[in-house]
Coordinates of C-alpha atoms in Angstrom, one line a residue:
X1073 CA 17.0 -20.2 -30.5
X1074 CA 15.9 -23.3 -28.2
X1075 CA 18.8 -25.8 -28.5
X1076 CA 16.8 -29.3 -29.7
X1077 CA 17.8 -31.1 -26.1
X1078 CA 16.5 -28.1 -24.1
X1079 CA 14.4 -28.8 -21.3
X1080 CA 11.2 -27.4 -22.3
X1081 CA 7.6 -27.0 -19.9
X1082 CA 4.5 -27.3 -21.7
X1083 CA 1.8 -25.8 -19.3
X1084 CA -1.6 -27.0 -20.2
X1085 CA -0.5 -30.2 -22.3
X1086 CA -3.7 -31.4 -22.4
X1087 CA -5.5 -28.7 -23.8
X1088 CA -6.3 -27.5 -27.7
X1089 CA -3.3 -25.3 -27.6
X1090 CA -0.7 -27.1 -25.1
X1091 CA -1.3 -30.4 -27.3
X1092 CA -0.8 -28.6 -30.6
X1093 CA 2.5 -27.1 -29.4
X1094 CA 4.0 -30.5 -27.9
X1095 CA 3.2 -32.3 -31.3
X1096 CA 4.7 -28.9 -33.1
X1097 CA 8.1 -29.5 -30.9
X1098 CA 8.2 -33.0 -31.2
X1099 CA 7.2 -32.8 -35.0
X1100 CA 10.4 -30.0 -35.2
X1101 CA 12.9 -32.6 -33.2
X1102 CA 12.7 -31.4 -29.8
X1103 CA 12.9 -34.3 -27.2
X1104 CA 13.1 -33.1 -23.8
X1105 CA 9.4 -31.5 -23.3
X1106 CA 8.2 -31.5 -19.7
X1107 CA 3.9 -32.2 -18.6
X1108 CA 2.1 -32.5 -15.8
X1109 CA -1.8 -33.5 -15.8
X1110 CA -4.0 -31.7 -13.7
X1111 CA -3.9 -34.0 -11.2
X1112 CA -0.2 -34.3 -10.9
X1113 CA -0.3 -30.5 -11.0
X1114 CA -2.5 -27.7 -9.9
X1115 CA -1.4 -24.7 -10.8
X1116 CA -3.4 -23.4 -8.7
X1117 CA -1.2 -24.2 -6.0
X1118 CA 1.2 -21.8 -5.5
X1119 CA 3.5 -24.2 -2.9
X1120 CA 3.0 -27.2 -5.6
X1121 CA 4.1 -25.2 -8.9
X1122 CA 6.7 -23.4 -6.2
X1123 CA 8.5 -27.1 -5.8
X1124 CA 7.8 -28.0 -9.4
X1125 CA 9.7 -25.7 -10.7
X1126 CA 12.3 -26.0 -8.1
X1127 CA 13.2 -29.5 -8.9
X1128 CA 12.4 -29.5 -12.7
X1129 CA 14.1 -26.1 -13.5
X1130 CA 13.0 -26.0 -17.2
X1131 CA 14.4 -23.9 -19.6
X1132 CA 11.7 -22.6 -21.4
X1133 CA 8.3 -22.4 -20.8
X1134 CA 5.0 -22.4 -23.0
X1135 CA 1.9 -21.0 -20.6
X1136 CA -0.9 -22.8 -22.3
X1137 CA -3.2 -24.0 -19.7
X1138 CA -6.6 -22.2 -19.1
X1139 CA -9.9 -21.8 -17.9
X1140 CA -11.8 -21.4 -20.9
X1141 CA -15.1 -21.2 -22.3
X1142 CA -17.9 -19.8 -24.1
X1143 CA -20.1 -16.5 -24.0
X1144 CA -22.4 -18.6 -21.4
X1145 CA -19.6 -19.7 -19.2
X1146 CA -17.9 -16.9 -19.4
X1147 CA -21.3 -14.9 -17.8
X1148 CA -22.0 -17.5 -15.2
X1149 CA -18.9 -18.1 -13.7
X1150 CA -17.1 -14.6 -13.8
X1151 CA -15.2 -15.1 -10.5
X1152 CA -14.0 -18.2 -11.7
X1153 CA -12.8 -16.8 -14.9
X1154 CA -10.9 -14.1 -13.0
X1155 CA -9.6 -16.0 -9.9
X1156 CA -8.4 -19.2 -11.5
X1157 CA -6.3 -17.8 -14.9
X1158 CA -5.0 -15.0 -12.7
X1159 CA -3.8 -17.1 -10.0
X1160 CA -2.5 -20.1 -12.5
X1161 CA -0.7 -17.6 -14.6
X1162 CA 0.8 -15.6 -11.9
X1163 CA 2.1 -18.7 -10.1
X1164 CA 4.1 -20.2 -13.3
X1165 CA 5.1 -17.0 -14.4
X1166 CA 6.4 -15.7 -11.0
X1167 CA 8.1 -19.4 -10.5
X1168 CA 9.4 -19.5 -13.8
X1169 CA 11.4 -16.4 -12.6
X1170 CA 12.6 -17.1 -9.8
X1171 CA 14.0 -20.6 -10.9
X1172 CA 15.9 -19.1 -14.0
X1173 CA 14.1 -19.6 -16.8
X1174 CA 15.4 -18.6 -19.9
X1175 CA 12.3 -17.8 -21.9
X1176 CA 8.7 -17.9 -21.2
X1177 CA 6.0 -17.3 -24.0
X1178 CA 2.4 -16.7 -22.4
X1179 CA -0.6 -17.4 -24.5
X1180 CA -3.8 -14.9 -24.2
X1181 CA -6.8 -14.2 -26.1
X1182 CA -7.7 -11.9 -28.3
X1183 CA -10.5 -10.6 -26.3
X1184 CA -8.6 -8.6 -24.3
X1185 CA -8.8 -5.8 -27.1
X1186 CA -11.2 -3.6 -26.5
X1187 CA -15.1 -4.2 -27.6
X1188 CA -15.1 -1.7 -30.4
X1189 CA -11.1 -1.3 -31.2
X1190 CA -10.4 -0.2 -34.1
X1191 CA -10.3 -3.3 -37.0
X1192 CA -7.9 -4.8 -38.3
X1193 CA -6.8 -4.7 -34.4
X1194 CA -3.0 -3.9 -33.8
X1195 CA -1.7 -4.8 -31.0
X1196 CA -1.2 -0.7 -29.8
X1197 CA -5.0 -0.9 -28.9
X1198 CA -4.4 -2.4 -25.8
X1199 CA -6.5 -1.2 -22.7
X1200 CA -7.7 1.7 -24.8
X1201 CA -11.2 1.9 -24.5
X1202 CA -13.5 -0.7 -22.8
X1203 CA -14.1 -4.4 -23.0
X1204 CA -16.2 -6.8 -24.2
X1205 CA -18.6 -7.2 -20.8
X1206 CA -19.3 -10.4 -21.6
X1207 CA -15.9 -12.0 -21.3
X1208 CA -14.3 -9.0 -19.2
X1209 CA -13.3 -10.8 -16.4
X1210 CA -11.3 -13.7 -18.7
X1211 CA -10.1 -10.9 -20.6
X1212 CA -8.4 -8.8 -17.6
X1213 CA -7.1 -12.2 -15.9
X1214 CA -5.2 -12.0 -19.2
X1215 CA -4.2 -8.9 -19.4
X1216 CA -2.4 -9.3 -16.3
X1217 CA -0.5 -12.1 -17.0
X1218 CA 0.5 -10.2 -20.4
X1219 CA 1.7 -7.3 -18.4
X1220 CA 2.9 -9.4 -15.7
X1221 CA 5.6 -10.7 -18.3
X1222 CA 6.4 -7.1 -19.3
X1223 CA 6.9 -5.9 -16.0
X1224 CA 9.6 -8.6 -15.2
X1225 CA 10.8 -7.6 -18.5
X1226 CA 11.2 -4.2 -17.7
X1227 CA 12.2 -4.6 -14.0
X1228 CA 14.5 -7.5 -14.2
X1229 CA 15.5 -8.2 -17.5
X1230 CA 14.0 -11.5 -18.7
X1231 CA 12.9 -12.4 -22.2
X1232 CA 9.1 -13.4 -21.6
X1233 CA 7.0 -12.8 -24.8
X1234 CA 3.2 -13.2 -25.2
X1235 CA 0.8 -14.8 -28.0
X1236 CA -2.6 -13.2 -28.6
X1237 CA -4.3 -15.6 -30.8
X1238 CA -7.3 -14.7 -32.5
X1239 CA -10.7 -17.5 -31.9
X1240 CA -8.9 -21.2 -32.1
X1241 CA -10.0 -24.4 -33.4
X1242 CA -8.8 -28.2 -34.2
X1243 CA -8.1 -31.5 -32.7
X1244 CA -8.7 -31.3 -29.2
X1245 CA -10.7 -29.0 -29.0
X1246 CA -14.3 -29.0 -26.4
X1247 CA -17.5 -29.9 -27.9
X1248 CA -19.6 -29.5 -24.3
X1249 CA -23.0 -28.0 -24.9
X1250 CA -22.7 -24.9 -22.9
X1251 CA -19.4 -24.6 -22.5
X1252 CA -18.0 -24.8 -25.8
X1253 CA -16.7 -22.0 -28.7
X1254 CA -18.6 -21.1 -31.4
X1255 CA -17.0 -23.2 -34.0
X1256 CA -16.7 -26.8 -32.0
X1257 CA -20.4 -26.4 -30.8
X1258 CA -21.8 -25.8 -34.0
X1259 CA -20.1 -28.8 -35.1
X1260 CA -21.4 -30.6 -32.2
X1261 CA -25.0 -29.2 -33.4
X1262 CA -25.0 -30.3 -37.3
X1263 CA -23.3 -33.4 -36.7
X1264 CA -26.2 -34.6 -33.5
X1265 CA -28.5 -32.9 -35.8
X1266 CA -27.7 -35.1 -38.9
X1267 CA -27.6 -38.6 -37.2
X1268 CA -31.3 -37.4 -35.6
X1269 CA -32.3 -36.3 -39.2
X1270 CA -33.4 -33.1 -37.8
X1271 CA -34.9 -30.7 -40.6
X1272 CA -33.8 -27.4 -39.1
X1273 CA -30.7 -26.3 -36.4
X1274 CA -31.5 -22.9 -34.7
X1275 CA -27.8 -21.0 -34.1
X1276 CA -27.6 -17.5 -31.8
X1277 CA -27.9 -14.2 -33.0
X1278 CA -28.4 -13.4 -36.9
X1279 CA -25.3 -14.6 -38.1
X1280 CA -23.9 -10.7 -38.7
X1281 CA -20.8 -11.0 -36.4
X1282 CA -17.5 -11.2 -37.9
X1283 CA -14.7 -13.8 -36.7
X1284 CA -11.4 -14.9 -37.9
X1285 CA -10.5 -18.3 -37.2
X1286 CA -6.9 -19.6 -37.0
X1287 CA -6.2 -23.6 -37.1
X1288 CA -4.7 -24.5 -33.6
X1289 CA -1.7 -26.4 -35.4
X1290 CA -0.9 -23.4 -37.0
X1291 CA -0.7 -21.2 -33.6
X1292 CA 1.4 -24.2 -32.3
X1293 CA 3.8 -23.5 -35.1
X1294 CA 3.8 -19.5 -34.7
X1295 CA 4.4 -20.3 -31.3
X1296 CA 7.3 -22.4 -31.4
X1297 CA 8.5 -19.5 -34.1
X1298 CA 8.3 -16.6 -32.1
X1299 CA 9.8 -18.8 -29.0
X1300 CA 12.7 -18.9 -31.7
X1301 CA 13.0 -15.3 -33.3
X1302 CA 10.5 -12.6 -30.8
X1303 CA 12.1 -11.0 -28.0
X1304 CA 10.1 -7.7 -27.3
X1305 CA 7.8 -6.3 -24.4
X1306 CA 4.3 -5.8 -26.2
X1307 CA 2.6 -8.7 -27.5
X1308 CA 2.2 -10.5 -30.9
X1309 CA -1.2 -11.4 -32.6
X1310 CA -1.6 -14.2 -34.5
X1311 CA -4.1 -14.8 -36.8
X1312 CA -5.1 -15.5 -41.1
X1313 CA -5.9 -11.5 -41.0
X1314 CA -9.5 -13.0 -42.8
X1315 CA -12.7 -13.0 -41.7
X1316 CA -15.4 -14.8 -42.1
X1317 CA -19.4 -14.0 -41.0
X1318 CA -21.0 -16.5 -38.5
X1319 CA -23.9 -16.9 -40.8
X1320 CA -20.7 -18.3 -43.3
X1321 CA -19.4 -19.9 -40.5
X1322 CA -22.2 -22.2 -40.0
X1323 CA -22.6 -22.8 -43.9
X1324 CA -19.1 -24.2 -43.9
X1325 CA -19.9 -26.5 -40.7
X1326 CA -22.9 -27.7 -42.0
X1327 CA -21.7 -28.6 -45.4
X1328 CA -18.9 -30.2 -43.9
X1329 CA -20.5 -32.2 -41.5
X1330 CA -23.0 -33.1 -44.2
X1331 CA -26.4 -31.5 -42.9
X1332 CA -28.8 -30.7 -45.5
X1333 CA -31.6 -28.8 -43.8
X1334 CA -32.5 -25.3 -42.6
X1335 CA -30.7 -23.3 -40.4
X1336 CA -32.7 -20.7 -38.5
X1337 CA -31.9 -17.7 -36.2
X1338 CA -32.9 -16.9 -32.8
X1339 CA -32.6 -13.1 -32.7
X1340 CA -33.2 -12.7 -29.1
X1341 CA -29.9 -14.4 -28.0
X1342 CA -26.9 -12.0 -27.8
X1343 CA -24.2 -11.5 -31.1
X1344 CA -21.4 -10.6 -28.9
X1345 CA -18.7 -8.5 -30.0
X1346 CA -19.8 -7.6 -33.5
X1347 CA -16.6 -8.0 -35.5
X1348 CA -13.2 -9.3 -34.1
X1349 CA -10.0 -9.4 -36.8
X1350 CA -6.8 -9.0 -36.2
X1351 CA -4.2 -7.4 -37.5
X1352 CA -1.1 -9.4 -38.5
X1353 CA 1.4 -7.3 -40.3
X1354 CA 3.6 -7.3 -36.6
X1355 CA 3.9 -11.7 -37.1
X1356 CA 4.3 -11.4 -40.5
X1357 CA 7.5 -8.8 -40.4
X1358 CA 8.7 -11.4 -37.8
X1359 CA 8.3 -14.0 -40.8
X1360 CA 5.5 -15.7 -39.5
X1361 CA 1.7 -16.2 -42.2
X1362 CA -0.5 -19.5 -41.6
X1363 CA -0.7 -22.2 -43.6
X1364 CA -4.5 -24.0 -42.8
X1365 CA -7.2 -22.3 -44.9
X1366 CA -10.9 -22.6 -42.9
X1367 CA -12.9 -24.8 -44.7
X1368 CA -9.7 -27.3 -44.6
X1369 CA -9.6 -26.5 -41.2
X1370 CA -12.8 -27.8 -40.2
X1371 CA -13.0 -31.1 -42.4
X1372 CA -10.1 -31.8 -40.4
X1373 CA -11.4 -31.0 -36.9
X1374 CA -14.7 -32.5 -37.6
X1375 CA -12.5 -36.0 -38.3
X1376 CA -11.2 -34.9 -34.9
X1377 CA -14.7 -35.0 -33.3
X1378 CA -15.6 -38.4 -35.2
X1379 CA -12.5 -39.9 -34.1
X1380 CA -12.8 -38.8 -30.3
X1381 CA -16.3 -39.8 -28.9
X1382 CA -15.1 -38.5 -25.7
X1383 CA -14.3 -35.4 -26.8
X1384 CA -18.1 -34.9 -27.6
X1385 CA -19.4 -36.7 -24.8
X1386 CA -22.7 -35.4 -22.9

């Protein structure tokens, strides 16, 4: 168990996820949580996060930060993907080690289960068969930070856990054109579509792909859980275990955000992975379920976006 006054690094602060978990520590009475803004710290860097740790020394750590993005960033900037969450990863996890922390919890992605895994997806189904090819390089940048933690595990005897959360959403999230997740840009889309009284919104694919969403506050909290009761070498999904079709998906979003006209398919612009769920009986025998159910969810992310213009900015 983190003692309340433990010195605690939140990696990626900023972020969906890294801000969830600081106001899920600070909502559970810890007070001695660590950030660094991108500017005060690339991690990057391997000599910068080398001497932060050095001097700072915390005592557990939550690996939140990312490069992240959607199914068009992730194709046009695969190198990126790759090179930037490998190196960030390695560097805090490999610093984290050698300055004695006590715990480390390392945040991934659902999409590194393979493209057709079986469904629900158990966390056995790791590096089974292929990957998605249209997020494979985020996907294997993960990986390696997953195993990376194992290894260390295995070779020196530290208690580093990892997260897989299934598809994210909530306050803070991005709402950028291109580079946004489903969810947040079809919010973006109904709501611009709405104030320009627009009589129809064209969305990707034809709706048949199946997604489970989890509320980001609620990840924060089976975060800070598992920080509290996992210790184990393979990894620990967390997700509702429901799914919901996109065609739904954008049903919900539009009702939400109050859009009362068509909405239209473009076949000719790729599904992705046709159905991603996974499977949560592994969090739940830990005594971990989620509280948020979706259409919640999203009224209270869409007050999110209404609140913070420059979260939807251009």
């Amino acid at each position: 168990m983190m003692d309340k006054q433990a010195k605690i690094y939140v990696a990626g602060h900023r972020g969906m996820v890294g801000s969830a978990i600081v106001r899920e520590l600070e909502r559970q009475g810890y007070t001695n949580i660590i950030t660094r803004t991108r500017k005060e710290l690339d991690l990057t860097r391997q000599d910068a996060v080398e001497a932060f740790f050095a001097q700072e020394k915390p005592e557990y750590v939550f690996l939140a930060a990312a490069k992240v993005g959607g199914i068009i960033a992730n194709q046009s900037a695969l190198a990126d993907f790759m090179y930037e969450n490998m190196i960030l990863e390695m560097n805090v996890i490999h610093s984290a080690w050698k300055n004695g922390c006590k715990k480390l919890q390392f945040l991934g992605s659902s999409c590194i289960y393979p493209r057709l895994a079986p469904q629900p997806m158990p966390e056995s189904c790791l590096l089974t068969s292929a990957l998605e090819p249209t997020n494979e390089a985020y996907a294997l940048a993960k990986i390696s930070g997953l195993k990376y933690c194992e290894y260390l595990n295995r070779q020196y005897g530290t208690d580093y856990i990892s997260v897989m959360p299934t598809n994210l959403y909530g306050p803070n999230d991005n709402y950028h054109p291109t580079h946004s997740h489903v969810l947040p840009a079809l919010i973006r889309r109904f709501h611009e579509a709405k104030e320009a009284g627009l009589e129809s919104v064209t969305c990707w694919g034809d709706g048949s792909p199946l997604r489970e969403f989890l509320y980001v506050d609620d990840l924060a909290n089976c975060c800070v859980y598992l920080m509290n009761h996992y210790s184990g070498n393979e990894t620990v999904n967390a997700g509702t275990g429901k799914e919901v079709s996109i065609r739904e998906l954008t049903e919900i979003v539009a009702s939400v955000v109050g859009f009362e006209g068509q909405i239209l398919w473009d076949t000719t612009k790729p599904n992705g992975t046709p159905r991603k769920l996974l499977d949560v009986s592994k969090a739940t025998s830990i005594g971990w379920t989620y509280k948020t159910e979706l259409e919640q969810g999203v009224r209270l992310t869409y007050e999110d976006f209404l609140k913070n213009p420059m979260r939807a900015e251009r």
